[in-house]
Coordinates of C-alpha atoms in Angstrom, one line a residue:
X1 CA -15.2 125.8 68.2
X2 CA -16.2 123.5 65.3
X3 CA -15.1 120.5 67.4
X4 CA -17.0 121.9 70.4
X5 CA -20.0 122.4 68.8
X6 CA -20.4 118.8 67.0
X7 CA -19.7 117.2 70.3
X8 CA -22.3 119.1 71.7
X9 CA -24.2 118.1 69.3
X10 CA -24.1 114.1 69.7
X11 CA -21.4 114.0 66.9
X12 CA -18.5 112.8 68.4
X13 CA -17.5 110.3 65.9
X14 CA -17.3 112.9 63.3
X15 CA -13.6 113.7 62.9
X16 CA -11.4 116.7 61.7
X17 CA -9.3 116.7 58.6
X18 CA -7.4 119.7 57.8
X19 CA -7.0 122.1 55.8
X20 CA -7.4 120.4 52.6
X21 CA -4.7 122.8 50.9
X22 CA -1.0 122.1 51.2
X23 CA 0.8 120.4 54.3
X24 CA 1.7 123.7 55.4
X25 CA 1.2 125.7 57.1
X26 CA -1.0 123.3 58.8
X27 CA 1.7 120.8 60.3
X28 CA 3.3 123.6 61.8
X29 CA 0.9 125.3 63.3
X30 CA -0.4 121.8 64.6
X31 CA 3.1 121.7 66.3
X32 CA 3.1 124.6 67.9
X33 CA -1.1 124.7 68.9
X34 CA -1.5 122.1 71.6
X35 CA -5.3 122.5 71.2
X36 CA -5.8 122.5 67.7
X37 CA -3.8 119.4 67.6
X38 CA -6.0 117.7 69.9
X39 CA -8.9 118.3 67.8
X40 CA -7.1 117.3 64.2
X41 CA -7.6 113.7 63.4
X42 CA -6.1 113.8 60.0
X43 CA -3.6 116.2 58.1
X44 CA -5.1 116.2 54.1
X45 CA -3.0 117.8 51.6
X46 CA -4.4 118.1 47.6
X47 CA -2.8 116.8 45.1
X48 CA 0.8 115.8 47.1
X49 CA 2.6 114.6 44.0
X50 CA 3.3 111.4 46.4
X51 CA 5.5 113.4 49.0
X52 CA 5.1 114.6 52.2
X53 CA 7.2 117.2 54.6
X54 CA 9.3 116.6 58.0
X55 CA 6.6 118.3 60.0
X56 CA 3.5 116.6 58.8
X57 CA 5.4 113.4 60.1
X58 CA 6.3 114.7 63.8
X59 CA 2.8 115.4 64.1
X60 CA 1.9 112.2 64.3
X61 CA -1.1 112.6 62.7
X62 CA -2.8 110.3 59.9
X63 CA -1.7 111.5 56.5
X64 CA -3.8 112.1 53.9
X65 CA -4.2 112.7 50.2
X66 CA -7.2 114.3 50.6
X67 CA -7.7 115.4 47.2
X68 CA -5.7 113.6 44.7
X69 CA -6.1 111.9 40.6
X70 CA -8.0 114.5 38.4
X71 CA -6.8 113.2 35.2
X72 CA -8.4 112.0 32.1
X73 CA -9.3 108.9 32.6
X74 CA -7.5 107.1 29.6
X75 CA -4.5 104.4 29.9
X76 CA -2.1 107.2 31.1
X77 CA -4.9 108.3 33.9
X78 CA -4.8 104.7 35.0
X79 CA -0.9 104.5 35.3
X80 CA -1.2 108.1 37.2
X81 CA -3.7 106.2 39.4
X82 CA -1.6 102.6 40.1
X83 CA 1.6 104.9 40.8
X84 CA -0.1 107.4 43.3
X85 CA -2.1 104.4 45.1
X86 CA 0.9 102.8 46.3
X87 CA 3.5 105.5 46.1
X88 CA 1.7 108.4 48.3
X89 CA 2.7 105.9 51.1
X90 CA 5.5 104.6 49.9
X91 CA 6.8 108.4 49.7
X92 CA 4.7 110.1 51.7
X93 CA 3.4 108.0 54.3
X94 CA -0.1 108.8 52.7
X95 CA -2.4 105.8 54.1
X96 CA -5.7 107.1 52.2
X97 CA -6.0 108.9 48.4
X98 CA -9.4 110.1 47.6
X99 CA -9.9 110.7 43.8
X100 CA -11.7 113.7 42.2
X101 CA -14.0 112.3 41.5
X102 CA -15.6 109.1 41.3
X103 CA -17.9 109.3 38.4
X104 CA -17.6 111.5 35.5
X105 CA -21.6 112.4 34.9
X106 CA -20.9 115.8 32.9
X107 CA -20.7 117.1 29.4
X108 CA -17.0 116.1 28.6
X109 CA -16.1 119.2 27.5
X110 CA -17.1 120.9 30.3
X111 CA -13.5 121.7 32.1
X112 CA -12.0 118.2 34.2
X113 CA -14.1 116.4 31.3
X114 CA -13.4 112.7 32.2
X115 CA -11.4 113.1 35.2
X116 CA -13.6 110.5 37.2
X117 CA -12.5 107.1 37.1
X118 CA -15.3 105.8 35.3
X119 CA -17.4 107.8 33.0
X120 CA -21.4 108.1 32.6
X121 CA -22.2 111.2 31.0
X122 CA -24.8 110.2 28.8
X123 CA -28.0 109.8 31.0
X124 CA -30.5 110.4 27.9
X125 CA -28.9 106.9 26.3
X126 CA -27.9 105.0 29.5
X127 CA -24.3 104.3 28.0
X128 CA -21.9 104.2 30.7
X129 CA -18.5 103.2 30.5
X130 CA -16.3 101.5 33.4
X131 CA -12.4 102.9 32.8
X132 CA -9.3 101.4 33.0
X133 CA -8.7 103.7 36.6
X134 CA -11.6 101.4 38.5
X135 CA -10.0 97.8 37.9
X136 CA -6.9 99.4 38.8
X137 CA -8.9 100.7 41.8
X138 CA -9.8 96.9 42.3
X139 CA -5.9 96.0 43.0
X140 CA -6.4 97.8 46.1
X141 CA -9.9 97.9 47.2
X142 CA -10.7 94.4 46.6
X143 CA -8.2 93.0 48.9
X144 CA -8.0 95.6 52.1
X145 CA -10.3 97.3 54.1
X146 CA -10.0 100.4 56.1
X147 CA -8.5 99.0 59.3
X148 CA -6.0 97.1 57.8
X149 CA -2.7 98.0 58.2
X150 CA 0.3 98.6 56.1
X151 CA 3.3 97.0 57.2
X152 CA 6.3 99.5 57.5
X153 CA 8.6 98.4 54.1
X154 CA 10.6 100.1 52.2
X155 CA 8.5 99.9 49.0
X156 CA 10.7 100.8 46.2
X157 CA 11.8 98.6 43.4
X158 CA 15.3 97.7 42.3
X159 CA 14.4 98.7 38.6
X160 CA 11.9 101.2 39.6
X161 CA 8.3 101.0 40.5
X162 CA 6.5 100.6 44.1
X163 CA 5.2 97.7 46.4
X164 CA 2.7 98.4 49.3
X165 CA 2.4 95.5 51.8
X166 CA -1.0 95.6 54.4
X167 CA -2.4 93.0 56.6
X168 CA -6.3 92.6 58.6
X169 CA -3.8 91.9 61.6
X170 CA -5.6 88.4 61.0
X171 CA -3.3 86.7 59.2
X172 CA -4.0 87.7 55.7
X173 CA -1.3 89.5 53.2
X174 CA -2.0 92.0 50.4
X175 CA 0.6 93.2 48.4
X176 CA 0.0 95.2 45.8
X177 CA 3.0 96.1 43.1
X178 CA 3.2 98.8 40.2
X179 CA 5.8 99.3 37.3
X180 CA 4.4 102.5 35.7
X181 CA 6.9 104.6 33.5
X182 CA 7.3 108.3 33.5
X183 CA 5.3 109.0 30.3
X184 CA 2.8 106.6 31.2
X185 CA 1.7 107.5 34.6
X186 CA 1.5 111.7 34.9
X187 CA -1.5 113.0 36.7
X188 CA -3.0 116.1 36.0
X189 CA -0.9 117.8 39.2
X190 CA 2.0 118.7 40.0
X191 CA 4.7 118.2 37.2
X192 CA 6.3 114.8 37.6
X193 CA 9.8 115.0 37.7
X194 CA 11.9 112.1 35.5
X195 CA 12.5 108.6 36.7
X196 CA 13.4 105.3 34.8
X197 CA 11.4 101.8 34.9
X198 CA 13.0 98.8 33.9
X199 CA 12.0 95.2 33.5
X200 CA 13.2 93.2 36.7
X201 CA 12.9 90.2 38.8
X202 CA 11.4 91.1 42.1
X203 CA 12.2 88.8 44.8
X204 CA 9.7 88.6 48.4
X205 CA 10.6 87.3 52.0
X206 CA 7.8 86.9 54.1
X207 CA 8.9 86.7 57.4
X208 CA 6.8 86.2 61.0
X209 CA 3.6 84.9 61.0
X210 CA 3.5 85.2 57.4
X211 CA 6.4 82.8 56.8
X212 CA 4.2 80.0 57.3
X213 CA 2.1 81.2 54.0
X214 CA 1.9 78.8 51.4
X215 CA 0.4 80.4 48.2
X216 CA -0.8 83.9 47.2
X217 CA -3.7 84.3 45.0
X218 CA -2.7 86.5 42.1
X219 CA -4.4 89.7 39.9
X220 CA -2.6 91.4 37.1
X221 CA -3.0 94.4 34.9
X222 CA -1.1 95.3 31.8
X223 CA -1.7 99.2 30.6
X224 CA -1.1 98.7 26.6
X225 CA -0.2 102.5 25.4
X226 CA 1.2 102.0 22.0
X227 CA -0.7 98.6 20.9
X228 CA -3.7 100.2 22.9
X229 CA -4.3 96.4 24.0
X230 CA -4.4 96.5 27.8
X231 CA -5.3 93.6 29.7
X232 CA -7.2 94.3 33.2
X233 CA -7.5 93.1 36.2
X234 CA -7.1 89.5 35.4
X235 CA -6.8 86.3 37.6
X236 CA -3.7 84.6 37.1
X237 CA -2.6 81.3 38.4
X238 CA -1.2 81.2 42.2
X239 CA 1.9 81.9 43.6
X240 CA 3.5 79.2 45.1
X241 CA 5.6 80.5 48.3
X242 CA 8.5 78.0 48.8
X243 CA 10.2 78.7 53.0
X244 CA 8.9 82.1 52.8
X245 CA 9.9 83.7 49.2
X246 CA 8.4 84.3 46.2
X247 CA 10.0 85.2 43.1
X248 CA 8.0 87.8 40.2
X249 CA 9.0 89.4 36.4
X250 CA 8.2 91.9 36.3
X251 CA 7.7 94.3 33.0
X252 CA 7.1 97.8 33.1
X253 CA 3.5 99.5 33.2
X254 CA 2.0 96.5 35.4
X255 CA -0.3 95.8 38.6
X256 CA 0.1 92.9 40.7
X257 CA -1.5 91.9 43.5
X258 CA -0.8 88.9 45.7
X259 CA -3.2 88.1 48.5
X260 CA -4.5 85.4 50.7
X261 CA -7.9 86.8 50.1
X262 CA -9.9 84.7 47.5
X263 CA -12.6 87.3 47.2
X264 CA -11.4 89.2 44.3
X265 CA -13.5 89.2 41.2
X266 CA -14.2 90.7 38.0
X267 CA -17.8 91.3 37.0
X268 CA -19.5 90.3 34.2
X269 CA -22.0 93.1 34.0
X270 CA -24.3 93.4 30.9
X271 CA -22.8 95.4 28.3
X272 CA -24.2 99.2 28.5
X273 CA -26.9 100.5 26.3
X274 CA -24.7 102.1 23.0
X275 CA -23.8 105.7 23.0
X276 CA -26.3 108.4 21.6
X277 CA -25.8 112.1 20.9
X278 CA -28.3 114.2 22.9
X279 CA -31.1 114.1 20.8
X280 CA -31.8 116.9 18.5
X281 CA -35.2 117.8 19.2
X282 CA -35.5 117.9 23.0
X283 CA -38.2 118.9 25.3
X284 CA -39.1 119.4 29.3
X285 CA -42.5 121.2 30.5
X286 CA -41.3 120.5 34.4
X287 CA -44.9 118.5 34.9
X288 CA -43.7 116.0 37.2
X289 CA -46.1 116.4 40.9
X290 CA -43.8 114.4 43.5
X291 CA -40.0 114.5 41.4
X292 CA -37.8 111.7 42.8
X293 CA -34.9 114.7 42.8
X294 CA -34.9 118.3 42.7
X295 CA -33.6 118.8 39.4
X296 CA -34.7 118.5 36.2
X297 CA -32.2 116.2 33.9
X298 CA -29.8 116.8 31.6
X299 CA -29.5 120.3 32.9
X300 CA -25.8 121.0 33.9
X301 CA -26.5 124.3 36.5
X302 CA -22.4 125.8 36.4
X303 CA -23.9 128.8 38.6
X304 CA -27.1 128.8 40.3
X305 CA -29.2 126.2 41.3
X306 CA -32.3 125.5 38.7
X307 CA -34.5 123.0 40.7
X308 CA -37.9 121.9 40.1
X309 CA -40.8 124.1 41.8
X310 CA -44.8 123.9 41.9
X311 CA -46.1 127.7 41.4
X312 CA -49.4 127.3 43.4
X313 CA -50.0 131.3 42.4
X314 CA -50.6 130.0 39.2
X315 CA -54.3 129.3 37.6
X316 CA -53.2 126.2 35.7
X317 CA -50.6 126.9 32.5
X318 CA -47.5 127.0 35.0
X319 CA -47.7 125.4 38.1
X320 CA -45.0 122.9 37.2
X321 CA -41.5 125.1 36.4
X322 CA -38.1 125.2 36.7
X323 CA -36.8 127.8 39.5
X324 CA -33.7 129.6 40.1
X325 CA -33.4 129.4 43.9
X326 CA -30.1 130.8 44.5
X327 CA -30.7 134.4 45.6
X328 CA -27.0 135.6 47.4
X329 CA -24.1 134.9 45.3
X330 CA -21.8 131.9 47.3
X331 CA -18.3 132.3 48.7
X332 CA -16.4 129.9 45.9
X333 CA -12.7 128.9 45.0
X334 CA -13.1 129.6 41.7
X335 CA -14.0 132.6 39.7
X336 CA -18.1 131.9 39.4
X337 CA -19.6 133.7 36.7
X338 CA -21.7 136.8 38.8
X339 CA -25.2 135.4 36.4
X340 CA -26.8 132.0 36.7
X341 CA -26.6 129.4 34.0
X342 CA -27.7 126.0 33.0
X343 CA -26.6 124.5 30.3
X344 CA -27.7 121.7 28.4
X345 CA -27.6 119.7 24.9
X346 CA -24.5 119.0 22.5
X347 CA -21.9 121.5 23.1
X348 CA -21.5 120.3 19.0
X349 CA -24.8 122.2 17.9
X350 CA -24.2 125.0 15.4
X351 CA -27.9 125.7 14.3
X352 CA -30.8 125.7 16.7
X353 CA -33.3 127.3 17.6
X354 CA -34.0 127.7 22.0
X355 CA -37.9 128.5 23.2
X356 CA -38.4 128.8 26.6
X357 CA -41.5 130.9 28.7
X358 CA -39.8 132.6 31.1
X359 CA -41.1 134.4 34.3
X360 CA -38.9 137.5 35.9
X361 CA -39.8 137.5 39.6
X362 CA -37.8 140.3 40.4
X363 CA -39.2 143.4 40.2
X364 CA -37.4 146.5 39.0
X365 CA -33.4 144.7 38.1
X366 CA -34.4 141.2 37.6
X367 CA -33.9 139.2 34.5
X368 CA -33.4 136.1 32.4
X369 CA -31.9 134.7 28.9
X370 CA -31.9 132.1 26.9
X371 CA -28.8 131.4 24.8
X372 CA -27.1 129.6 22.5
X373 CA -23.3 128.1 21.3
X374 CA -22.6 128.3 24.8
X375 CA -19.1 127.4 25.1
X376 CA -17.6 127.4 28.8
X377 CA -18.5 126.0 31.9
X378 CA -16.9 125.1 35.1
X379 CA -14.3 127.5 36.4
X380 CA -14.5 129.3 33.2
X381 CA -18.0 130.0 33.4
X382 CA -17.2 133.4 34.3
X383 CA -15.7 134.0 30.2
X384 CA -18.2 131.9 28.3
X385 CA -19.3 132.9 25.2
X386 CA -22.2 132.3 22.7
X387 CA -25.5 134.1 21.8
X388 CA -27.5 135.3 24.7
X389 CA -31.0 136.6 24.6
X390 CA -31.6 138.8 27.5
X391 CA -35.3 140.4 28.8
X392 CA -35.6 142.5 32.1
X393 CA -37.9 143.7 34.6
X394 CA -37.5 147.2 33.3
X395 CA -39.3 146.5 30.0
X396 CA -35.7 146.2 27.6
X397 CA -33.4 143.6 25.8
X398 CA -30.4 142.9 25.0
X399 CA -28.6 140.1 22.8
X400 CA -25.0 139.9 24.0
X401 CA -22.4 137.8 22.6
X402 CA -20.8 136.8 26.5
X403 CA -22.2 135.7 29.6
X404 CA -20.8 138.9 31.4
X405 CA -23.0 141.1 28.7
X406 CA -20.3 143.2 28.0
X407 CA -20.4 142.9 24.1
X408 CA -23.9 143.8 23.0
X409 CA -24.7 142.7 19.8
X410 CA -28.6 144.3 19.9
X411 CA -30.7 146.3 22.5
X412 CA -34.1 147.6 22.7
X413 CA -37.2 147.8 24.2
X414 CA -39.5 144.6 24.7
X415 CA -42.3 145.6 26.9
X416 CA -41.4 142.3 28.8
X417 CA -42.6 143.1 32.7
X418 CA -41.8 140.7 36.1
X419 CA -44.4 138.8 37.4
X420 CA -45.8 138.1 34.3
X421 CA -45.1 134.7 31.9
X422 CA -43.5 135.6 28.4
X423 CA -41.9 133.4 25.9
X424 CA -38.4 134.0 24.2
X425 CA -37.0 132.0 21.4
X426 CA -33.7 132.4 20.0
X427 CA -32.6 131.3 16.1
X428 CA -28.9 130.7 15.5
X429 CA -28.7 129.9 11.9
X430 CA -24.9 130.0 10.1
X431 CA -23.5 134.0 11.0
X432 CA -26.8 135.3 11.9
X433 CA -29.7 135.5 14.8
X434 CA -32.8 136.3 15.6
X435 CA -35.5 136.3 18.4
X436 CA -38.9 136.5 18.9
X437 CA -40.9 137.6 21.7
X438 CA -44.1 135.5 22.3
X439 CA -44.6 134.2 18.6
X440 CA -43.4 137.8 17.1
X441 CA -39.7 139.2 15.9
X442 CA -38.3 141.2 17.8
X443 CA -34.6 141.5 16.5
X444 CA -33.4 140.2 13.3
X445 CA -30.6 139.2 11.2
X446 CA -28.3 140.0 14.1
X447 CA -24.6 138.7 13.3
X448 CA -22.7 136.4 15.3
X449 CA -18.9 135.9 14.9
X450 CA -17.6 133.4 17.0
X451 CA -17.9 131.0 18.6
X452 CA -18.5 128.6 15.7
X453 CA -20.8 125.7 18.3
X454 CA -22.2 125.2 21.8
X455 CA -24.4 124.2 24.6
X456 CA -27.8 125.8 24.6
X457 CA -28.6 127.4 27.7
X458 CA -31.2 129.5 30.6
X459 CA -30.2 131.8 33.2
X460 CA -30.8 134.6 35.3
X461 CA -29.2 138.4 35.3
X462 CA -27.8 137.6 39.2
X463 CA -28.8 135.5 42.1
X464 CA -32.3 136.0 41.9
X465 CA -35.6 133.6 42.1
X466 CA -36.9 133.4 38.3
X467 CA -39.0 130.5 36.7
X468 CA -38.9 128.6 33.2
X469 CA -41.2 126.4 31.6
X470 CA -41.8 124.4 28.6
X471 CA -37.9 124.7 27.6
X472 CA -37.7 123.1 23.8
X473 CA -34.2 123.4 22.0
X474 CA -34.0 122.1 18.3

C-alpha cells in the first residue's frame, strides 16, 4: 500500500527501507513475501553491533545500519565511530551507517547528552564545538561518495583492526584503515565482546587497474586516551606504491586513509565564541510578528509542542504568546510523560524564582504550571521531578513535587478561570517554596526535599491548546 500510494503519487524515486528494528524478522519474511520484497529497497537494522544474519544476505538486499553510534562523543565515541565505519561492512556487509545524531543542540544532561558527533548546545553564547567523531567522519566522507563501490576484501587485519577498500569505478582508490582497541572503541549498544589490537606492519597489493597507481595521498588520526593528546585528521606525506604494494605501521587506536583523491582538507574555521552558562536573569515576551521558526529559543519541548502563536482575540497585552498546539497525545517508542513540558535554563539552578502569565484555554479540565529543579527529560520525562506549580480551569491549585502530580505537596483554591490571562510565579529558595498568584501569595513556606537543582520549566495538564507570555526565570 505505502509503495502504491507514493507511486501514485509522482514519488517513485522515494524508496523503502525496513523495519528499522532488528534484521529479523524482516529478512525472513522478505524471503518468503515475493511482493513485499519487490517493494523493499533496503534492509535497516539499529544498532547491529557490526554483524549481520544469513538471511539478510540471501535477500540480496542493500544492508543497512540504519540507526547506529549514540555514544558520547569523547575519544572513546570516536574509536566506537572509526571501528563501526569500516567494520559494519567488513562484518556485516553494511554499505551505509547513519549516526544518531548529527549535532548534539540539547541541554547535556538531558538523556543521550552529547551523543551527536559534534556538539552545539549553547545557542545563547554561540560556542560550538566540532568533536573528535566528525574528523574521523572526514576518513570516510571526504574521499567517497554514494555510488562508489566497495571492493569485495577481506578487511580484517593480521594484528587486529579493519580495512575498507571503495572505488568511483573511475580509477580512483580509497582505503580507509582503523586499529581501535577494545576499551577504546565501545559504542553505547550492544555489549562489545573482547578482542585484541596489536601494533603491526600492514602490507597492500593493488592489483588490476589499480596496479598501475603510483602514489596514495595520505590522512591520519591518532585517538590519545591516556595522554589525552590526540592528533586529527592530519595530512601526511604520500605513499609511494612501488609494482603495486605498499607497506604501513601501524599502531593501535589509528585512522588512515590512502586515496588518489587530493581533495581532502581540514578547515581552518574561526575559533567559536567561548562557552557561557545560560544567563541568570532571562526573559522572552514572544513579540516577534513574522518568527523565522516556530519556536521560541532555548526552550527544549520533551512533550508537547510550544510554538510561537499571534492571539488576534486579544485587545493588545497578548497577542504575541507561546502556544501548546498538541491536542491528542502521539503514538511514541518511549514512555512520554501523559503532561506537556518545556524546559529551559541551567539544569544547575538551585534558587530561582519562574513568572510566567498563563492562559488555560480549556474549559472545565484544562490547566497549566510552571515549575522548577526540573530534573528529567527525554525518555524519562515521564518520572521527572522538581517543584511544580499547577492552576486549573476549575478554579484550584496544586504544588506537586513530580510531573505525574502524584505527590502533592499543597492544594487549594485559586479562583484562577480558562479563558482568562493570570500570572503565576514560583520561589524556590534552599528547602522551601512559595507562589503567588498575580502579584499576591498564595501558598507559603511550602517544603521541598529533593531534588537538590534543575531546569525551570511550562506545561500543560494534558494535550491541550494553552498560551504563555512574558516567561522570566531568575
Amino acid at each position: 500500500l505505502l509503495r502504491y500510494t507514493l507511486d501514485k503519487h509522482g514519488l517513485q524515486q522515494v524508496r523503502i527501507i525496513a523495519s528499522d528494528r532488528l534484521w529479523e524478522p524482516i529478512s525472513f519474511v522478505l524471503l518468503l513475501d515475493f511482493e513485499l520484497h519487490g517493494v523493499v529497497d533496503v534492509i535497516g537494522a539499529h544498532y547491529p553491533g557490526t554483524k549481520t544474519v544469513p538471511n539478510a544476505i540471501l535477500t540480496k538486499k542493500k544492508l543497512w545500519a540504519s540507526e547506529d553510534y549514540s555514544t558520547f562523543n569523547d575519544e572513546v565515541g570516536a574509536g566506537c565511530w572509526a571501528r563501526i565505519l569500516n567494520q559494519n561492512y567488513v562484518n556485516g556487509n553494511m554499505t551505509s551507517t547513519i549516526a544518531w545524531n548529527l549535532v548534539a543542540s540539547y541541554y547535556e544532561e538531558l538523556p543521550f547528552g552529547r551523543c551527536g558527533l559534534m556538539t552545539a548546545q549553547e545557542p545563547w553564547s554561540g560556542h560550538y564545538k566540532v568533536e573528535a567523531p566528525i574528523w574521523i567522519t572526514a576518513h570516510t566522507t571526504q574521499f567517497t561518495q554514494p555510488g562508489w563501490s566497495y571492493l569485495q576484501v577481506d578487511g580484517h587485519l593480521k594484528g587486529g583492526g579493519s580495512f575498507v577498500a571503495l572505488t568511483d569505478g573511475l580509477g580512483n582508490l580509497t582505503i580507509i584503515i582503523e586499529t581501535m582497541t577494545h576499551n577504546h572503541s565501545q559504542c553505547i549498544r550492544p555489549p562489545l565482546p573482547h578482542f585484541s589490537v596489536t601494533p603491526q606492519r600492514a602490507t597492500f597489493y593493488l592489483k588490476g587497474s589499480f596496479y598501475m597507481i603510483e602514489t596514495l595521498q595520505v590522512w591520519h588520526s591518532r585517538l590519545g586516551f591516556e595522554s589525552g593528546n590526540s592528533s586529527l585528521f592530519q595530512q601526511l606525506h604520500p605513499v609511494k606504491v612501488w609494482s603495486g604494494s605498499f607497506s604501513l605501521d601501524l599502531n593501535v587506536d589509528e585512522v588512515y586513509t590512502l586515496t588518489t583523491l587530493r581533495t581532502g582538507q581540514k578547515c581552518g574555521c574561526p575559533e567559536p565564541p567561548p562557552p557561557q552558562p545560560f544567563p541568570s536573569n532571562y526573559k522572552d515576551d514572544f513579540n516577534i510578528r513574522n518568527p523565522p521558526f516556530s519556536e521560541a529559543p532555548n526552550f527544549a519541548d520533551q512533550t508537547g509542542v510550544f510554538e510561537y502563536f499571534v492571539n488576534t482575540s486579544d485587545p493588545g497585552d497578548h497577542v504575541f504568546t507561546l502556544r501548546q498546539v498538541v491536542v491528542q497525545r502521539p503514538i511514541t517508542w518511549a514512555s512520554d510523560a501523559d503532561q506537556t513540558i518545556s524546559l529551559i535554563g541551567n539544569f544547575k539552578w538551585v534558587n530561582l524564582t519562574v513568572t510566567c502569565d498563563i492562559y488555560i484555554e480549556n474549559a472545565r479540565d484544562g490547566g497549566v504550571f510552571i515549575a522548577g529543579r526540573v530534573n528529567n527529560g527525554g525518555i524519562y520525562v515521564r518520572r521527572a521531578q522538581g517543584v511544580f506549580f499547577w492552576v486549573f480551569a476549575d478554579g484550584t491549585y496544586r504544588v506537586t513535587a513530580d510531573l505525574a502530580g502524584e505527590e502533592i505537596l499543597m492544594k487549594g483554591l485559586s479562583g484562577v478561570r480558562d479563558n482568562a490571562w493570570h500570572t503565576l510565579t514560583l520561589n524556590i529558595q534552599g528547602t522551601s517554596a512559595s507562589g503567588q498568584l498575580n502579584g499576591y501569595p498564595l501558598w507559603e513556606n511550602v517544603t521541598v526535599s529533593k531534588p537538590s537543582n534543575g531546569w525551570a520549566a511550562i506545561g500543560t495538564r494534558s494535550f491541550e491548546f494553552a498560551q504563555f507570555d512574558n516567561f522570566h526565570v531568575e
